[in-house]
CSV table of C-alpha atoms and ligand atoms in Angstrom, one decimal:
chain,number,residue,atom,x,y,z
Q,1,MET,CA,281.3,-108.4,-34.1
Q,2,LYS,CA,279.6,-105.6,-32.2
Q,3,GLU,CA,275.7,-105.3,-32.1
Q,4,ILE,CA,274.5,-102.8,-34.8
Q,5,VAL,CA,272.9,-99.6,-33.4
Q,6,LEU,CA,271.1,-97.1,-35.4
Q,7,SER,CA,269.2,-94.0,-34.9
Q,8,GLY,CA,268.3,-90.8,-36.6
Q,9,ILE,CA,267.3,-87.1,-35.9
Q,10,ARG,CA,264.8,-85.1,-38.4
Q,11,SER,CA,266.6,-82.1,-40.2
Q,12,THR,CA,263.7,-79.7,-39.1
Q,13,GLY,CA,265.7,-77.0,-37.2
Q,14,ASN,CA,268.0,-76.9,-34.4
Q,15,LEU,CA,268.3,-79.6,-31.9
Q,16,HIS,CA,266.4,-79.2,-28.3
Q,17,LEU,CA,266.7,-80.9,-25.1
Q,18,GLY,CA,264.4,-83.6,-25.9
Q,19,ASN,CA,266.4,-84.6,-28.7
Q,20,TYR,CA,269.2,-84.4,-26.4
Q,21,TYR,CA,268.1,-86.4,-23.6
Q,22,GLY,CA,266.0,-88.8,-25.6
Q,23,ALA,CA,268.5,-89.5,-28.5
Q,24,LEU,CA,271.7,-87.4,-28.9
Q,25,ARG,CA,273.4,-88.3,-25.1
Q,26,LYS,CA,272.9,-91.8,-25.6
Q,27,PHE,CA,274.5,-91.8,-29.2
Q,28,VAL,CA,277.6,-90.6,-27.4
Q,29,ASN,CA,277.4,-92.7,-24.7
Q,30,ILE,CA,277.4,-95.9,-26.8
Q,31,GLN,CA,279.7,-95.3,-29.5
Q,32,ASP,CA,282.7,-97.0,-28.2
Q,33,ASP,CA,280.7,-100.1,-27.4
Q,34,TYR,CA,278.6,-100.8,-30.4
Q,35,ASP,CA,278.7,-100.6,-34.2
Q,36,CYS,CA,277.0,-97.3,-34.2
Q,37,ASN,CA,275.0,-95.5,-37.1
Q,38,PHE,CA,273.7,-92.1,-36.7
Q,39,PHE,CA,271.9,-90.4,-39.4
Q,40,ILE,CA,270.0,-87.1,-40.3
Q,41,ALA,CA,266.5,-88.0,-41.2
Q,42,ASP,CA,266.1,-85.3,-44.2
Q,43,LEU,CA,263.5,-87.4,-46.2
Q,44,HIS,CA,261.5,-87.9,-43.1
Q,45,ALA,CA,261.8,-84.0,-42.5
Q,46,LEU,CA,260.2,-83.5,-45.9
Q,47,THR,CA,257.0,-85.0,-44.5
Q,48,THR,CA,256.4,-81.5,-42.5
Q,49,SER,CA,259.0,-79.0,-44.0
Q,50,THR,CA,258.4,-77.4,-47.5
Q,51,ASP,CA,261.0,-74.9,-47.2
Q,52,PRO,CA,263.9,-76.5,-49.4
Q,53,ALA,CA,266.4,-73.6,-48.1
Q,54,ALA,CA,265.5,-74.2,-44.4
Q,55,LEU,CA,265.9,-78.0,-44.7
Q,56,HIS,CA,269.0,-77.9,-46.6
Q,57,ALA,CA,270.5,-75.4,-43.7
Q,58,SER,CA,269.3,-77.6,-41.2
Q,59,VAL,CA,271.0,-80.8,-42.4
Q,60,LYS,CA,274.1,-79.1,-41.8
Q,61,SER,CA,273.2,-77.4,-38.5
Q,62,VAL,CA,272.2,-81.0,-37.0
Q,63,LEU,CA,275.3,-82.6,-38.6
Q,64,ALA,CA,277.3,-79.7,-36.7
Q,65,GLU,CA,275.3,-80.3,-33.4
Q,66,TYR,CA,275.7,-84.1,-33.6
Q,67,LEU,CA,279.6,-83.7,-33.8
Q,68,ALA,CA,279.8,-80.9,-31.3
Q,69,ALA,CA,277.6,-83.1,-28.6
Q,70,GLY,CA,280.5,-85.6,-29.1
Q,71,ILE,CA,279.9,-87.9,-31.7
Q,72,ASP,CA,283.0,-89.0,-33.4
Q,73,PRO,CA,282.9,-90.0,-37.1
Q,74,GLU,CA,286.0,-92.3,-36.5
Q,75,LYS,CA,283.8,-94.4,-34.2
Q,76,ALA,CA,280.4,-94.0,-35.4
Q,77,THR,CA,278.9,-93.9,-39.1
Q,78,ILE,CA,277.3,-90.5,-39.7
Q,79,PHE,CA,275.3,-90.2,-42.7
Q,80,ILE,CA,272.5,-88.3,-44.4
Q,81,GLN,CA,269.6,-90.5,-45.1
Q,82,SER,CA,268.9,-89.1,-48.7
Q,83,ASP,CA,272.9,-90.2,-49.5
Q,84,ILE,CA,271.6,-93.6,-49.3
Q,85,PRO,CA,269.3,-94.1,-52.4
Q,86,GLU,CA,268.8,-97.7,-51.7
Q,87,ILE,CA,266.9,-96.5,-48.4
Q,88,SER,CA,264.0,-95.1,-51.1
Q,89,GLU,CA,264.1,-98.2,-52.9
Q,90,MET,CA,263.4,-100.4,-50.1
Q,91,TYR,CA,260.7,-98.0,-48.9
Q,92,LEU,CA,258.7,-98.9,-51.9
Q,93,LEU,CA,259.3,-102.5,-51.6
Q,94,LEU,CA,258.3,-102.5,-47.9
Q,95,ASN,CA,255.1,-100.6,-48.6
Q,96,MET,CA,253.7,-103.5,-50.4
Q,97,HIS,CA,253.6,-105.3,-47.0
Q,98,VAL,CA,252.2,-102.4,-44.9
Q,99,GLY,CA,248.3,-101.8,-44.2
Q,100,ILE,CA,247.2,-98.1,-44.4
Q,101,GLY,CA,244.8,-99.0,-41.8
Q,102,GLU,CA,247.7,-99.5,-39.4
Q,103,LEU,CA,249.4,-96.5,-40.4
Q,104,MET,CA,246.1,-94.6,-40.0
Q,105,ARG,CA,245.9,-95.7,-36.5
Q,106,THR,CA,249.5,-94.7,-35.7
Q,107,ALA,CA,249.5,-91.9,-32.9
Q,108,SER,CA,251.9,-89.6,-34.4
Q,109,PHE,CA,250.2,-89.9,-37.6
Q,110,LYS,CA,246.8,-88.7,-36.2
Q,111,ASP,CA,248.6,-85.8,-34.4
Q,112,LYS,CA,250.4,-84.5,-37.4
Q,113,ALA,CA,247.5,-85.2,-39.7
Q,114,ARG,CA,245.3,-83.1,-37.1
Q,115,LYS,CA,247.8,-80.5,-37.2
Q,116,ALA,CA,247.8,-80.2,-40.8
Q,117,LEU,CA,244.0,-80.3,-41.0
Q,118,GLY,CA,243.5,-77.8,-38.1
Q,119,ILE,CA,241.7,-80.3,-36.1
Q,120,ALA,CA,241.9,-79.9,-32.2
Q,121,THR,CA,243.6,-83.0,-30.8
Q,122,GLY,CA,241.0,-85.4,-28.8
Q,123,ASP,CA,239.4,-84.1,-25.8
Q,124,SER,CA,236.0,-84.8,-24.3
Q,125,GLN,CA,234.6,-84.8,-27.8
Q,126,ALA,CA,237.1,-87.5,-28.8
Q,127,ASP,CA,234.5,-89.8,-30.8
Q,128,ASP,CA,233.2,-86.4,-32.9
Q,129,SER,CA,236.8,-85.6,-33.6
Q,130,GLU,CA,237.7,-88.9,-34.5
Q,131,GLU,CA,235.0,-89.2,-37.1
Q,132,ALA,CA,235.9,-85.5,-38.4
Q,133,PHE,CA,239.3,-86.7,-38.7
Q,134,GLU,CA,238.4,-89.6,-40.8
Q,135,ARG,CA,236.1,-87.5,-43.1
Q,136,GLU,CA,238.8,-84.7,-43.2
Q,137,ILE,CA,241.5,-86.9,-44.2
Q,138,ILE,CA,239.9,-88.2,-47.4
Q,139,GLY,CA,239.3,-84.4,-48.2
Q,140,ALA,CA,235.3,-84.3,-47.4
Q,141,SER,CA,235.1,-80.6,-46.4
Q,142,THR,CA,238.4,-78.9,-46.8
Q,143,ASN,CA,240.9,-78.0,-49.4
Q,144,LYS,CA,243.9,-78.8,-46.7
Q,145,ARG,CA,245.5,-82.0,-47.4
Q,146,VAL,CA,247.6,-84.6,-45.5
Q,147,ASN,CA,250.4,-85.6,-47.6
Q,148,ALA,CA,250.9,-89.4,-48.1
Q,149,GLY,CA,254.6,-89.4,-47.0
Q,150,LEU,CA,253.2,-88.4,-43.7
Q,151,LEU,CA,250.8,-91.8,-43.4
Q,152,THR,CA,253.9,-93.9,-44.9
Q,153,TYR,CA,256.5,-92.3,-42.4
Q,154,PRO,CA,256.7,-95.6,-40.2
Q,155,THR,CA,257.6,-97.6,-43.4
Q,156,LEU,CA,260.7,-95.2,-44.0
Q,157,MET,CA,261.8,-95.5,-40.3
Q,158,ALA,CA,261.2,-99.3,-40.6
Q,159,VAL,CA,263.5,-99.4,-43.7
Q,160,ASP,CA,266.3,-97.0,-41.9
Q,161,ILE,CA,266.4,-99.8,-39.3
Q,162,LEU,CA,265.9,-102.9,-41.4
Q,163,ILE,CA,268.1,-102.0,-44.2
Q,164,GLN,CA,271.3,-101.8,-41.8
Q,165,LYS,CA,269.8,-104.8,-39.9
Q,166,ALA,CA,270.0,-102.9,-36.9
Q,167,THR,CA,269.0,-104.4,-33.2
Q,168,LYS,CA,269.1,-101.8,-31.2
Q,169,VAL,CA,267.6,-98.3,-31.7
Q,170,PRO,CA,268.0,-95.5,-28.9
Q,171,VAL,CA,265.1,-93.2,-29.2
Q,172,GLY,CA,263.0,-91.1,-26.9
Q,173,LYS,CA,259.4,-92.5,-25.7
Q,174,ASP,CA,257.5,-91.0,-28.5
Q,175,GLN,CA,259.4,-93.2,-30.9
Q,176,LEU,CA,258.3,-96.4,-29.4
Q,177,GLN,CA,255.2,-97.3,-31.5
Q,178,HIS,CA,257.1,-96.8,-34.6
Q,179,LEU,CA,259.6,-99.2,-33.1
Q,180,GLU,CA,256.7,-101.7,-32.5
Q,181,LEU,CA,255.8,-101.4,-36.1
Q,182,THR,CA,259.4,-101.8,-37.5
Q,183,ARG,CA,259.2,-105.2,-35.5
Q,184,ARG,CA,255.8,-106.1,-36.9
Q,185,PHE,CA,257.1,-105.3,-40.5
Q,186,ALA,CA,260.0,-107.3,-39.9
Q,187,ARG,CA,258.3,-110.4,-38.8
Q,188,ARG,CA,255.8,-110.0,-41.3
Q,189,PHE,CA,258.4,-109.9,-44.0
Q,190,ASN,CA,260.1,-112.9,-42.5
Q,191,SER,CA,257.2,-114.9,-42.2
Q,192,PHE,CA,255.3,-114.2,-45.6
Q,193,TYR,CA,258.5,-115.2,-47.6
Q,194,GLY,CA,259.6,-117.8,-45.5
Q,195,VAL,CA,263.1,-116.1,-44.5
Q,196,ASP,CA,265.0,-114.9,-41.4
Q,197,LEU,CA,266.5,-111.8,-43.2
Q,198,PHE,CA,265.6,-109.3,-40.6
Q,199,PRO,CA,266.5,-109.4,-37.0
Q,200,GLU,CA,263.6,-107.4,-34.7
Q,201,PRO,CA,265.1,-104.2,-33.4
Q,202,THR,CA,264.4,-103.0,-29.6
Q,203,ASP,CA,264.9,-99.6,-28.0
Q,204,PHE,CA,267.9,-99.1,-26.3
Q,205,ASP,CA,268.2,-96.9,-23.0
Q,206,PHE,CA,270.9,-99.0,-21.0
Q,207,GLY,CA,268.6,-100.1,-18.4
Q,208,GLY,CA,266.6,-97.0,-17.9
Q,209,ALA,CA,263.1,-96.1,-19.2
Q,210,PRO,CA,262.8,-94.3,-22.4
Q,211,VAL,CA,262.6,-90.5,-21.6
Q,212,LYS,CA,259.9,-88.0,-22.3
Q,213,VAL,CA,261.2,-84.5,-22.0
Q,214,PRO,CA,258.5,-82.1,-21.1
Q,215,GLY,CA,257.9,-78.5,-22.5
Q,216,LEU,CA,258.2,-75.5,-20.6
Q,217,ASP,CA,254.5,-74.5,-21.1
Q,218,GLY,CA,253.0,-77.0,-19.0
Q,219,SER,CA,252.2,-79.5,-21.6
Q,220,GLY,CA,253.4,-82.8,-21.9
Q,221,LYS,CA,256.4,-82.9,-24.5
Q,222,MET,CA,258.8,-80.8,-25.5
Q,223,GLY,CA,258.8,-80.6,-29.3
Q,224,LYS,CA,259.2,-78.0,-32.2
Q,225,SER,CA,255.8,-78.2,-33.4
Q,226,GLU,CA,254.5,-77.3,-29.8
Q,227,GLY,CA,256.8,-74.3,-29.9
Q,228,ASN,CA,258.2,-74.8,-26.3
Q,229,CYS,CA,261.5,-75.7,-26.8
Q,230,ILE,CA,265.1,-75.2,-25.4
Q,231,TYR,CA,267.5,-75.4,-27.9
Q,232,LEU,CA,271.2,-76.5,-27.4
Q,233,THR,CA,272.3,-73.4,-29.2
Q,234,ASP,CA,270.1,-70.9,-27.2
Q,235,ASP,CA,271.9,-68.1,-26.1
Q,236,PRO,CA,272.3,-68.0,-22.6
Q,237,LYS,CA,270.1,-64.8,-22.1
Q,238,VAL,CA,267.6,-66.5,-24.4
Q,239,LEU,CA,267.5,-69.5,-22.4
Q,240,ARG,CA,267.5,-68.0,-19.1
Q,241,LYS,CA,264.4,-66.1,-20.1
Q,242,LYS,CA,262.4,-69.1,-21.4
Q,243,VAL,CA,262.9,-71.1,-18.2
Q,244,MET,CA,262.0,-68.1,-15.9
Q,245,ARG,CA,258.9,-67.7,-18.0
Q,246,ALA,CA,258.1,-71.4,-17.5
Q,247,THR,CA,254.2,-72.2,-16.5
Q,248,THR,CA,254.1,-72.8,-12.9
Q,249,ASP,CA,251.1,-72.8,-10.4
Q,250,GLU,CA,250.1,-70.8,-7.2
Q,251,GLY,CA,252.6,-72.9,-5.0
Q,252,PRO,CA,251.7,-75.8,-2.6
Q,253,GLN,CA,248.9,-74.8,-0.2
Q,254,ALA,CA,249.5,-77.4,2.2
Q,255,PRO,CA,252.6,-79.8,3.1
Q,256,ASN,CA,252.9,-83.0,0.8
Q,257,SER,CA,250.2,-81.7,-1.9
Q,258,PRO,CA,250.3,-83.6,-5.0
Q,259,MET,CA,252.3,-81.5,-8.0
Q,260,SER,CA,250.3,-79.9,-10.8
Q,261,GLU,CA,251.6,-81.0,-14.3
Q,262,PRO,CA,253.5,-77.8,-14.9
Q,263,VAL,CA,255.6,-78.0,-11.7
Q,264,ALA,CA,256.0,-81.7,-12.2
Q,265,ASN,CA,257.3,-81.0,-15.5
Q,266,LEU,CA,260.0,-78.5,-14.0
Q,267,PHE,CA,261.0,-81.3,-11.5
Q,268,THR,CA,261.2,-83.8,-14.4
Q,269,LEU,CA,263.9,-81.2,-16.4
Q,270,LEU,CA,265.8,-80.8,-13.0
Q,271,GLU,CA,266.1,-84.6,-12.5
Q,272,LEU,CA,267.7,-84.6,-15.9
Q,273,THR,CA,270.2,-81.7,-15.5
Q,274,SER,CA,271.0,-81.1,-12.0
Q,275,THR,CA,272.4,-83.4,-9.1
Q,276,PRO,CA,270.5,-85.6,-6.8
Q,277,GLU,CA,271.0,-83.1,-3.9
Q,278,VAL,CA,269.7,-80.1,-5.8
Q,279,VAL,CA,266.3,-82.2,-6.6
Q,280,THR,CA,266.1,-83.4,-3.2
Q,281,HIS,CA,266.5,-79.7,-1.8
Q,282,PHE,CA,263.7,-78.4,-4.2
Q,283,ARG,CA,261.6,-81.7,-3.6
Q,284,ASP,CA,261.8,-81.0,0.3
Q,285,ALA,CA,260.9,-77.3,-0.2
Q,286,TYR,CA,258.1,-78.3,-2.2
Q,287,ALA,CA,257.0,-80.7,0.3
Q,288,ASP,CA,257.0,-78.1,3.3
Q,289,CYS,CA,255.6,-75.4,1.2
Q,290,SER,CA,258.7,-73.1,1.4
Q,291,ILE,CA,259.3,-73.4,-2.3
Q,292,ARG,CA,260.1,-70.3,-4.3
Q,293,TYR,CA,259.7,-71.3,-8.1
Q,294,GLY,CA,261.9,-68.6,-9.0
Q,295,ASP,CA,264.8,-70.1,-7.2
Q,296,LEU,CA,264.1,-73.5,-8.7
Q,297,LYS,CA,264.2,-71.9,-12.1
Q,298,LYS,CA,267.1,-69.9,-11.6
Q,299,GLN,CA,268.9,-73.0,-10.7
Q,300,LEU,CA,267.4,-75.1,-13.5
Q,301,ALA,CA,268.5,-72.4,-16.1
Q,302,GLU,CA,272.1,-72.7,-14.9
Q,303,ASP,CA,272.3,-76.4,-14.6
Q,304,ILE,CA,270.8,-76.6,-18.4
Q,305,LEU,CA,273.3,-74.1,-19.4
Q,306,ALA,CA,276.3,-76.2,-17.8
Q,307,VAL,CA,275.0,-79.0,-20.4
Q,308,THR,CA,274.2,-76.7,-23.5
Q,309,THR,CA,277.1,-74.2,-23.2
Q,310,PRO,CA,280.2,-76.4,-24.3
Q,311,ILE,CA,278.0,-77.8,-27.5
Q,312,ARG,CA,277.1,-74.3,-28.3
Q,313,GLU,CA,280.5,-73.0,-28.5
Q,314,ARG,CA,281.9,-75.9,-30.5
Q,315,VAL,CA,278.9,-75.4,-33.0
Q,316,SER,CA,280.0,-72.4,-34.7
Q,317,ASP,CA,283.8,-73.5,-35.3
Q,318,ILE,CA,282.6,-76.9,-36.6
Q,319,LEU,CA,280.1,-75.2,-39.2
Q,320,ALA,CA,282.6,-73.0,-40.4
Q,321,ASN,CA,285.0,-76.2,-41.3
Q,322,GLU,CA,282.8,-77.0,-44.6
Q,323,ASP,CA,285.2,-79.4,-45.8
Q,324,TYR,CA,285.3,-81.5,-42.8
Q,325,LEU,CA,281.5,-81.8,-42.6
Q,326,ARG,CA,281.5,-82.8,-46.4
Q,327,ARG,CA,284.1,-85.3,-45.7
Q,328,VAL,CA,282.4,-86.7,-42.6
Q,329,VAL,CA,279.1,-87.5,-44.5
Q,330,ARG,CA,281.0,-88.8,-47.5
Q,331,ASP,CA,282.8,-91.3,-45.4
Q,332,GLY,CA,279.7,-92.2,-43.7
Q,333,ALA,CA,277.3,-92.4,-46.9
Q,334,GLU,CA,280.1,-94.9,-48.1
Q,335,ARG,CA,279.9,-97.4,-45.2
Q,336,ALA,CA,276.3,-97.1,-44.8
Q,337,ARG,CA,275.6,-97.8,-48.5
Q,338,ALA,CA,277.6,-100.9,-48.6
Q,339,ARG,CA,275.4,-102.6,-45.9
Q,340,ALA,CA,272.3,-100.8,-47.3
Q,341,SER,CA,273.1,-102.1,-50.6
Q,342,GLU,CA,273.9,-105.7,-49.7
Q,343,THR,CA,270.2,-105.9,-47.7
Q,344,LEU,CA,268.6,-104.5,-50.8
Q,345,LYS,CA,270.0,-107.0,-53.1
Q,346,GLU,CA,268.7,-109.6,-50.7
Q,347,VAL,CA,265.3,-108.1,-50.7
Q,348,ARG,CA,264.8,-107.7,-54.4
Q,349,HIS,CA,265.9,-111.3,-54.9
Q,350,ILE,CA,263.4,-112.6,-52.1
Q,351,MET,CA,260.4,-110.4,-53.7
Q,352,GLY,CA,261.2,-111.8,-57.0
Q,353,ILE,CA,262.7,-108.6,-58.6
Q,354,ARG,CA,265.6,-110.6,-60.3
Q,355,PRO,CA,267.7,-110.3,-63.4
Q,356,LEU,CA,266.5,-112.0,-66.4
I,1,LIG,P1,262.6,-86.6,-34.2
I,1,LIG,O1,263.5,-85.9,-35.1
I,1,LIG,O2,261.4,-86.2,-34.1
I,1,LIG,O3,263.4,-86.8,-32.7
I,1,LIG,C1,264.7,-87.2,-32.6
I,1,LIG,C2,265.0,-88.1,-31.2
I,1,LIG,O4,264.7,-87.1,-30.5
I,1,LIG,C3,263.6,-87.8,-29.4
I,1,LIG,N1,262.6,-86.6,-28.9
I,1,LIG,C4,262.6,-86.6,-27.5
I,1,LIG,N2,263.0,-87.6,-26.6
I,1,LIG,C5,262.2,-87.2,-25.4
I,1,LIG,N3,261.8,-86.4,-25.1
I,1,LIG,C6,261.1,-85.3,-26.1
I,1,LIG,N4,260.3,-84.4,-25.9
I,1,LIG,C7,261.8,-85.7,-27.4
I,1,LIG,N5,261.5,-85.0,-28.7
I,1,LIG,C8,262.4,-85.9,-29.7
I,1,LIG,C9,263.0,-88.6,-30.3
I,1,LIG,O5,262.3,-89.8,-29.5
I,1,LIG,C10,264.0,-89.1,-31.1
I,1,LIG,O6,264.7,-90.5,-30.7
I,1,LIG,N6,261.2,-90.7,-36.5
I,1,LIG,C11,262.4,-90.0,-35.7
I,1,LIG,C12,263.7,-90.2,-36.6
I,1,LIG,C13,263.9,-91.6,-37.4
I,1,LIG,C14,264.5,-92.3,-36.7
I,1,LIG,C15,264.8,-93.4,-37.9
I,1,LIG,C16,264.8,-92.7,-35.4
I,1,LIG,C17,263.6,-91.6,-38.7
I,1,LIG,N7,264.2,-92.9,-38.7
I,1,LIG,C18,265.2,-94.5,-37.5
I,1,LIG,C19,265.5,-94.3,-35.0
I,1,LIG,C20,265.7,-95.0,-36.4
I,1,LIG,C21,262.0,-88.7,-35.3
I,1,LIG,O7,260.9,-88.5,-35.5
I,1,LIG,O8,262.8,-88.3,-34.6
């Protein structure tokens, strides 16, 4: 019996380098050795997406990008979250054991809620903004609204994992808090009902630390809502332009100076995509002040293209093959539903939802 791995990516547009290094690349690497289940989180995408046509198109493009990156449907179960209605039912049931306080304290909720309300994220006035945040959340002084789905996002994610009884969850660093909540919910459910139903899942990085792929604008994380992404499907011209425009600084002024965040970010990207020799070359050049950021960026753009080009070239062929795409997710849903419905049956019984 292979260990059960599960992970998903939201269908909110094309996949970017953060998705690739945080998740997709790992999916491809482990599919031979584990019982792998990879899905497209379209219900999660609904928490921030309000355009039905865009959502629908994105489910298809993420699926094509999964396949183009090398996930093999003969080895891994690939499915669309909303094709498994058992997930939605268990989401309702598990929510009865989740506190709104713990959900409101989740970093990603605060972040997304602030964005939805147009409140700046914490700085020197963190206390003020925290109070403002709580007032705004209950709608004290705005007609903007934070939808309840955003609040209960971690419940839904926990259900994705627990309904398959997965023990390993390959994700990027930004998802670790959600995984911690999943473990807490699993423990709580087991102990409340005195059962041993759910295993506690852990993140999965084959020994390495979970990665955070930085953005090109000097900020922390590459992300769609940050508007700083390099997409796997970016045309080479567009990609080169994005990299050449990345934020830097005036250059090291003295040997062995500390690095500013934007420059450190470029090195992080270089470490992910280039050879160790290339990284050492530019690190040495930074240390002795001979570095030219233009050269570093040119090299970085070419190394990123070496990763993305084969994927981009495969995507359009795969997208054109609608029958194939449909077959992949139909077979995947069948397999994923089999296990999900078993677990849901157990959960219903344990909670007292039983036939008369
Ligand atoms: P999503 O769609 O935001 O991101 C998908 C995956 O990409 C990773 N990622 C990154 N990793 C490193 N650096 C970055 N800049 C970066 N940006 C994104 C994320 O960590 C994630 O692994 N909640 C999940 C989707 C989900 C899920 C699940 C995952 C729903 N249910 C169950 C695992 C198990 C999410 O928002 O992913």
